[in-house]
Short mmCIF file of C-alpha atoms in Angstrom, two decimals:
data_model
loop_
_atom_site.label_atom_id
_atom_site.label_comp_id
_atom_site.label_asym_id
_atom_site.label_seq_id
_atom_site.Cartn_x
_atom_site.Cartn_y
_atom_site.Cartn_z
CA MET A 61 -49.81 23.93 52.22
CA SER A 62 -52.90 21.71 51.91
CA VAL A 63 -55.96 20.35 53.69
CA ALA A 64 -53.87 17.34 54.75
CA ASP A 65 -51.56 19.64 56.70
CA TYR A 66 -54.50 21.14 58.58
CA GLU A 67 -55.74 17.64 59.37
CA HIS A 68 -52.41 16.96 61.08
CA TYR A 69 -52.56 20.16 63.16
CA ALA A 70 -56.23 19.66 64.05
CA LYS A 71 -55.48 16.28 65.61
CA ARG A 72 -52.85 17.94 67.80
CA CYS A 73 -55.29 20.66 68.87
CA LEU A 74 -58.27 18.47 69.79
CA ASP A 75 -58.86 15.96 72.56
CA VAL A 76 -59.81 12.35 71.85
CA ASN A 77 -63.50 13.15 72.31
CA ALA A 78 -63.66 15.93 69.71
CA TRP A 79 -61.33 14.15 67.28
CA ALA A 80 -63.50 11.02 67.29
CA TYR A 81 -66.54 13.13 66.44
CA LEU A 82 -64.79 15.06 63.68
CA ASP A 83 -62.71 12.39 61.99
CA GLY A 84 -64.76 9.24 62.56
CA GLY A 85 -67.42 7.50 60.53
CA ALA A 86 -69.91 4.68 60.84
CA ALA A 87 -68.96 1.09 61.78
CA ASP A 88 -65.75 0.01 60.00
CA GLU A 89 -65.51 3.40 58.24
CA LEU A 90 -65.41 1.82 54.77
CA THR A 91 -67.70 4.44 53.24
CA LEU A 92 -65.69 7.16 54.96
CA ALA A 93 -62.57 5.88 53.22
CA ALA A 94 -64.37 5.21 49.92
CA ASN A 95 -65.59 8.81 49.74
CA ARG A 96 -61.98 9.93 49.52
CA GLN A 97 -60.70 7.07 47.39
CA ALA A 98 -63.35 7.59 44.71
CA TYR A 99 -61.54 10.65 43.36
CA SER A 100 -58.41 8.61 42.67
CA GLN A 101 -60.45 6.35 40.35
CA LEU A 102 -60.84 9.27 37.95
CA GLN A 103 -57.88 10.78 36.12
CA LEU A 104 -57.71 14.22 34.60
CA GLU A 105 -57.49 14.79 30.87
CA GLY A 106 -54.88 17.52 30.39
CA ARG A 107 -55.24 20.02 27.57
CA VAL A 108 -52.44 22.28 26.35
CA LEU A 109 -52.07 25.58 24.52
CA VAL A 110 -55.61 26.68 25.39
CA ASP A 111 -56.09 30.42 25.93
CA VAL A 112 -57.80 30.72 29.31
CA THR A 113 -57.09 34.42 29.79
CA GLY A 114 -59.84 36.03 31.85
CA GLY A 115 -60.93 32.71 33.32
CA HIS A 116 -62.81 32.62 36.62
CA THR A 117 -64.74 30.37 39.01
CA ARG A 118 -67.75 32.64 39.54
CA MET A 119 -71.26 31.21 39.56
CA GLU A 120 -74.83 31.93 40.62
CA LEU A 121 -77.05 29.68 42.71
CA PHE A 122 -80.67 30.50 43.59
CA GLY A 123 -80.00 34.11 42.64
CA GLN A 124 -76.93 34.35 44.88
CA LYS A 125 -73.60 35.29 43.31
CA LEU A 126 -70.69 33.17 44.55
CA ALA A 127 -66.98 33.60 43.84
CA HIS A 128 -66.55 29.84 43.47
CA PRO A 129 -68.64 26.63 43.60
CA MET A 130 -67.61 25.57 47.11
CA LEU A 131 -70.13 26.07 49.93
CA LEU A 132 -69.61 25.32 53.61
CA ALA A 133 -71.61 22.24 54.54
CA PRO A 134 -73.70 22.12 57.71
CA VAL A 135 -71.54 20.87 60.57
CA ALA A 136 -72.99 20.34 64.04
CA HIS A 137 -71.49 21.46 67.35
CA GLN A 138 -68.69 23.63 65.94
CA GLY A 139 -67.95 24.78 69.47
CA LEU A 140 -66.27 21.39 69.90
CA PHE A 141 -63.51 22.51 67.56
CA HIS A 142 -63.01 26.20 68.35
CA PRO A 143 -64.40 28.51 71.06
CA ASP A 144 -65.94 30.82 68.42
CA GLY A 145 -67.57 27.93 66.57
CA GLU A 146 -69.99 29.05 63.87
CA LEU A 147 -69.18 32.71 64.50
CA ALA A 148 -65.67 32.03 63.17
CA THR A 149 -66.92 30.01 60.22
CA VAL A 150 -69.35 32.70 59.12
CA GLN A 151 -66.49 35.22 59.01
CA ALA A 152 -64.56 32.96 56.66
CA ALA A 153 -67.58 32.50 54.40
CA ALA A 154 -67.80 36.27 54.03
CA ALA A 155 -64.07 36.68 53.39
CA LEU A 156 -64.06 34.06 50.63
CA GLU A 157 -67.41 35.12 49.14
CA THR A 158 -69.36 31.92 49.58
CA CYS A 159 -72.39 30.56 51.38
CA MET A 160 -72.46 28.85 54.76
CA VAL A 161 -75.14 26.27 55.55
CA VAL A 162 -75.95 26.53 59.26
CA SER A 163 -76.82 23.33 61.13
CA THR A 164 -79.87 22.83 63.32
CA LEU A 165 -77.30 21.53 65.85
CA ALA A 166 -75.20 24.70 65.82
CA SER A 167 -73.47 25.79 69.02
CA HIS A 168 -74.79 29.37 68.55
CA ARG A 169 -78.31 30.64 67.97
CA ILE A 170 -79.17 30.87 64.30
CA GLU A 171 -80.16 34.51 64.86
CA ASP A 172 -76.72 35.35 66.27
CA ILE A 173 -74.97 33.64 63.36
CA ALA A 174 -77.15 35.58 60.92
CA ALA A 175 -76.36 38.85 62.71
CA ALA A 176 -72.64 38.20 62.16
CA ALA A 177 -73.04 37.19 58.50
CA LEU A 178 -71.99 39.38 55.60
CA ARG A 179 -72.99 36.80 52.97
CA PRO A 180 -76.18 34.79 52.33
CA LEU A 181 -76.83 31.90 54.70
CA TRP A 182 -78.79 28.70 54.21
CA PHE A 183 -80.39 26.79 57.08
CA GLN A 184 -80.09 23.01 57.44
CA LEU A 185 -83.11 21.40 59.08
CA TYR A 186 -83.28 18.16 61.00
CA MET A 187 -86.96 17.29 61.18
CA GLN A 188 -88.05 17.13 64.83
CA PRO A 189 -90.40 14.44 66.22
CA ASP A 190 -93.00 17.14 66.85
CA ARG A 191 -93.35 18.74 63.44
CA ASN A 192 -94.50 21.99 65.08
CA HIS A 193 -90.99 22.35 66.48
CA SER A 194 -89.59 21.86 62.98
CA LEU A 195 -91.86 24.56 61.59
CA ALA A 196 -90.83 26.90 64.40
CA LEU A 197 -87.18 26.46 63.36
CA VAL A 198 -88.10 27.24 59.76
CA ARG A 199 -89.94 30.39 60.80
CA ARG A 200 -86.94 31.51 62.87
CA ALA A 201 -84.65 30.98 59.89
CA GLU A 202 -86.99 32.93 57.61
CA ALA A 203 -87.20 35.80 60.10
CA ALA A 204 -83.40 35.90 60.47
CA GLY A 205 -82.93 36.25 56.70
CA TYR A 206 -81.75 32.77 55.69
CA GLN A 207 -82.15 32.39 51.94
CA ALA A 208 -82.60 28.64 51.44
CA LEU A 209 -83.64 25.60 53.42
CA VAL A 210 -81.72 22.31 53.34
CA LEU A 211 -83.61 19.32 54.74
CA THR A 212 -81.27 16.48 55.73
CA VAL A 213 -83.00 13.13 55.17
CA ASP A 214 -80.22 10.52 55.37
CA ALA A 215 -79.78 10.36 59.13
CA PRO A 216 -83.19 9.58 60.65
CA ILE A 217 -81.34 7.41 63.15
CA ALA A 218 -77.78 7.71 64.43
CA GLY A 219 -75.17 5.62 62.67
CA LEU A 220 -73.07 3.00 64.41
CA ARG A 221 -70.19 5.32 65.19
CA ASN A 222 -67.91 2.87 66.91
CA ARG A 223 -64.99 5.28 67.09
CA GLU A 224 -67.13 7.75 69.06
CA GLN A 225 -68.42 4.93 71.26
CA ARG A 226 -64.87 3.78 72.06
CA ALA A 227 -63.93 7.36 72.95
CA GLY A 228 -67.01 7.70 75.18
CA PHE A 229 -68.11 10.72 73.16
CA ALA A 230 -70.17 13.35 74.95
CA LEU A 231 -70.61 17.09 74.50
CA PRO A 232 -68.48 18.98 77.02
CA GLU A 233 -70.16 20.89 79.81
CA GLY A 234 -71.55 24.19 78.55
CA LEU A 235 -71.86 23.05 74.93
CA ARG A 236 -75.28 22.12 73.58
CA ALA A 237 -77.53 22.45 70.56
CA VAL A 238 -78.90 25.82 71.66
CA ASN A 239 -81.42 26.05 68.84
CA LEU A 240 -83.24 23.03 70.26
CA ASP A 241 -83.64 24.49 73.74
CA GLY A 242 -87.15 23.63 74.87
CA VAL A 243 -87.53 20.80 72.35
CA PRO A 244 -88.08 17.62 74.37
CA THR A 245 -86.33 14.34 73.62
CA PRO A 246 -89.04 11.73 73.09
CA ALA A 247 -89.09 9.02 75.72
CA LEU A 248 -88.37 5.48 74.59
CA ALA A 249 -91.59 3.60 75.41
CA LEU A 250 -91.83 0.15 73.83
CA GLN A 251 -94.18 -2.75 74.26
CA PRO A 252 -92.77 -6.27 74.68
CA GLY A 253 -91.45 -7.52 71.36
CA GLN A 254 -91.20 -4.06 69.78
CA SER A 255 -88.03 -2.72 68.15
CA ALA A 256 -86.35 0.54 69.20
CA VAL A 257 -85.38 1.03 65.56
CA PHE A 258 -88.66 0.26 63.79
CA ASP A 259 -91.19 1.13 66.47
CA HIS A 260 -89.57 4.22 67.99
CA TRP A 261 -86.90 6.07 66.03
CA MET A 262 -88.17 5.32 62.54
CA ARG A 263 -91.74 5.98 63.62
CA LEU A 264 -90.60 9.52 64.45
CA ALA A 265 -88.50 9.90 61.30
CA PRO A 266 -89.54 12.15 58.39
CA ASN A 267 -91.09 10.72 55.25
CA TRP A 268 -92.15 12.01 51.83
CA ARG A 269 -95.38 13.43 53.31
CA ASP A 270 -93.24 15.67 55.50
CA VAL A 271 -91.33 16.90 52.46
CA GLU A 272 -94.61 17.69 50.71
CA ALA A 273 -95.88 19.56 53.79
CA LEU A 274 -92.64 21.51 54.20
CA ARG A 275 -92.73 22.53 50.54
CA ALA A 276 -96.17 24.02 51.16
CA GLN A 277 -95.11 25.77 54.38
CA THR A 278 -92.18 27.86 53.12
CA SER A 279 -91.43 30.00 50.10
CA LEU A 280 -87.68 29.55 50.54
CA PRO A 281 -85.82 27.39 48.01
CA LEU A 282 -85.95 23.85 49.42
CA LEU A 283 -83.09 21.40 48.91
CA ILE A 284 -83.06 17.76 49.99
CA LYS A 285 -79.70 16.58 51.35
CA GLY A 286 -78.86 12.89 51.45
CA ILE A 287 -79.99 11.68 48.03
CA THR A 288 -77.99 8.77 46.59
CA ASN A 289 -80.68 7.01 44.54
CA ALA A 290 -82.11 8.19 41.21
CA HIS A 291 -85.61 6.97 42.11
CA ASP A 292 -85.59 9.08 45.27
CA ALA A 293 -84.39 12.05 43.22
CA GLY A 294 -87.42 11.63 40.96
CA ILE A 295 -89.84 11.59 43.90
CA ALA A 296 -88.24 14.74 45.31
CA LEU A 297 -88.70 16.55 42.01
CA GLU A 298 -92.34 15.48 41.82
CA LEU A 299 -92.86 17.09 45.23
CA GLY A 300 -91.45 20.40 44.02
CA VAL A 301 -88.04 20.59 45.69
CA ASP A 302 -85.66 23.17 44.27
CA GLY A 303 -82.36 21.31 44.59
CA LEU A 304 -80.70 18.06 45.61
CA VAL A 305 -77.53 17.31 47.56
CA VAL A 306 -75.96 13.96 46.74
CA SER A 307 -74.53 12.82 50.07
CA ASN A 308 -74.01 9.75 52.25
CA HIS A 309 -73.60 11.96 55.33
CA GLY A 310 -69.82 11.83 55.14
CA GLY A 311 -69.84 8.08 55.77
CA ARG A 312 -71.26 8.71 59.24
CA THR A 313 -74.63 6.94 59.02
CA LEU A 314 -74.67 3.67 57.04
CA ASP A 315 -71.36 1.98 56.34
CA THR A 316 -70.57 0.35 52.97
CA MET A 317 -72.79 2.76 51.04
CA ALA A 318 -71.33 3.83 47.71
CA PRO A 319 -69.22 6.99 47.73
CA SER A 320 -71.10 10.18 46.89
CA LEU A 321 -68.98 10.86 43.81
CA LEU A 322 -69.96 7.54 42.23
CA CYS A 323 -73.66 8.12 43.01
CA LEU A 324 -73.58 11.54 41.35
CA PRO A 325 -73.87 10.67 37.62
CA ALA A 326 -77.10 8.69 38.02
CA ILE A 327 -78.70 11.55 39.96
CA VAL A 328 -77.59 14.10 37.36
CA GLN A 329 -79.02 11.89 34.63
CA ALA A 330 -82.35 11.60 36.45
CA VAL A 331 -82.61 15.35 37.10
CA GLN A 332 -81.80 16.43 33.53
CA GLY A 333 -80.97 19.97 34.60
CA ARG A 334 -84.36 20.70 36.15
CA VAL A 335 -82.86 21.71 39.50
CA PRO A 336 -79.30 22.29 40.75
CA VAL A 337 -77.47 19.19 41.97
CA LEU A 338 -74.84 19.62 44.67
CA MET A 339 -72.72 16.96 46.35
CA ASP A 340 -70.45 16.43 49.33
CA GLY A 341 -68.13 13.74 50.61
CA GLY A 342 -64.37 13.28 50.74
CA ILE A 343 -63.24 16.49 49.04
CA ARG A 344 -59.68 17.37 50.01
CA ARG A 345 -58.29 19.00 46.84
CA GLY A 346 -59.39 21.51 44.24
CA SER A 347 -58.99 18.73 41.70
CA ASP A 348 -61.64 16.78 43.65
CA VAL A 349 -64.01 19.73 43.21
CA PHE A 350 -63.19 19.74 39.48
CA LYS A 351 -64.01 16.03 39.16
CA ALA A 352 -67.38 16.49 40.89
CA LEU A 353 -68.23 19.35 38.54
CA ALA A 354 -67.10 17.28 35.54
CA LEU A 355 -69.56 14.55 36.56
CA GLY A 356 -72.40 17.06 36.60
CA ALA A 357 -72.50 18.71 40.03
CA ASP A 358 -73.40 22.40 39.95
CA ALA A 359 -71.49 23.00 43.18
CA VAL A 360 -70.05 21.12 46.15
CA LEU A 361 -70.36 21.30 49.90
CA LEU A 362 -67.16 21.11 51.94
CA GLY A 363 -67.19 19.50 55.38
CA ARG A 364 -64.22 18.08 57.23
CA SER A 365 -61.67 19.91 55.07
CA TRP A 366 -62.44 23.28 56.64
CA VAL A 367 -63.35 21.94 60.09
CA TYR A 368 -59.76 20.72 60.45
CA ALA A 369 -58.69 24.30 59.79
CA LEU A 370 -61.28 25.70 62.19
CA ALA A 371 -59.79 23.54 64.95
CA ALA A 372 -56.24 24.57 64.10
CA ALA A 373 -56.63 28.29 63.40
CA GLY A 374 -60.21 29.53 63.74
CA ALA A 375 -61.67 31.86 61.13
CA LEU A 376 -58.28 32.45 59.53
CA GLY A 377 -57.78 28.72 59.05
CA VAL A 378 -61.19 28.24 57.41
CA SER A 379 -60.49 31.18 55.10
CA HIS A 380 -57.08 29.77 54.22
CA VAL A 381 -58.44 26.33 53.32
CA LEU A 382 -61.09 27.89 51.10
CA ARG A 383 -58.39 29.94 49.39
CA LEU A 384 -56.15 26.91 48.95
CA LEU A 385 -58.95 24.86 47.39
CA ARG A 386 -59.98 27.71 45.12
CA ASP A 387 -56.38 28.14 43.94
CA GLU A 388 -56.13 24.39 43.32
CA LEU A 389 -59.39 24.44 41.37
CA GLU A 390 -58.19 27.32 39.20
CA LEU A 391 -54.89 25.53 38.53
CA THR A 392 -56.74 22.35 37.56
CA MET A 393 -59.04 24.31 35.26
CA ALA A 394 -56.15 26.07 33.57
CA LEU A 395 -54.22 22.86 32.92
CA THR A 396 -57.27 21.11 31.52
CA GLY A 397 -58.17 24.02 29.25
CA CYS A 398 -61.24 25.26 31.16
CA ALA A 399 -61.62 29.02 31.49
CA THR A 400 -64.97 28.87 33.27
CA LEU A 401 -67.05 26.34 35.17
CA ALA A 402 -69.19 25.89 32.05
CA ASP A 403 -66.17 24.42 30.25
CA ILE A 404 -65.81 21.59 32.78
CA GLY A 405 -67.35 18.36 31.52
CA PRO A 406 -66.88 14.60 31.45
CA ASP A 407 -64.51 14.92 28.47
CA ARG A 408 -61.92 16.24 30.95
CA LEU A 409 -61.85 12.91 32.81
CA ARG A 410 -60.46 9.43 32.18
CA ARG A 411 -61.61 6.38 34.13
#
């Protein structure tokens, strides 16, 4: 009946290894919990006797027509959760008329996912230590017909995922990030007194110069994913990005960060409508989607909510969760007097 039900079935379907990867967060998982709890801090303002006949959830984003404002967020290693992995997810995206964002760390080649797609795809890029490898991934995505590029910037180093560490997480035999075949892992070579964090991993991490270079290297719409600070949003706009995704990486990177929903208004205020602002984090109900839109998001990215369903029921499960959330969004809109997404605003919320 709901995402919560699929969460229950997913846990029964997965081993401890896969469940720790899917359901866990960083450190004490406070941000993971806060992402979900943030929605309960906002109440809905009901409106009655409003004629919403002919209402709908349709929208357009970067020239692409979507049936609703819920996109499928990039999720790595989907083969952990179902044998078909991304090939199941892309079927669901087509069935529910939305866009799937394909991860650099997909279990299938980005070309094979594109060949199975009946709807526009976006490609999520993790910048590689050798920037030539990053550019090669971009060129592959362009050649395969991907219609936007999403650069993730909030995980330059792995978070302290204690739940995964306790489970001894490792990818099962036969499962790997196939799109990085041939990309070497940089050797850890430190001098006495040097830090693995500062002198190795962060030395290899992307910076604003890389964003500027990437903007010049592709004509695809470029979105930056992982923005939680208004100042960073301003720098991104100065460099010519086409969209922002407010995200704390699902609470998987730095614990005790503010929930994405509470970071959203400041970003929207800084952007002033110049580019689309999307967000992700903690969405489990259509009313959660409504609250994000009321705070200024143009659309949302869904993560764990549909991955639970992928684990439990493959493509059919992902499709069903999308349908459930769309139905819940429509119900929320109707009972708050909103016939279209344009009617949703902060006046429909109470704090």
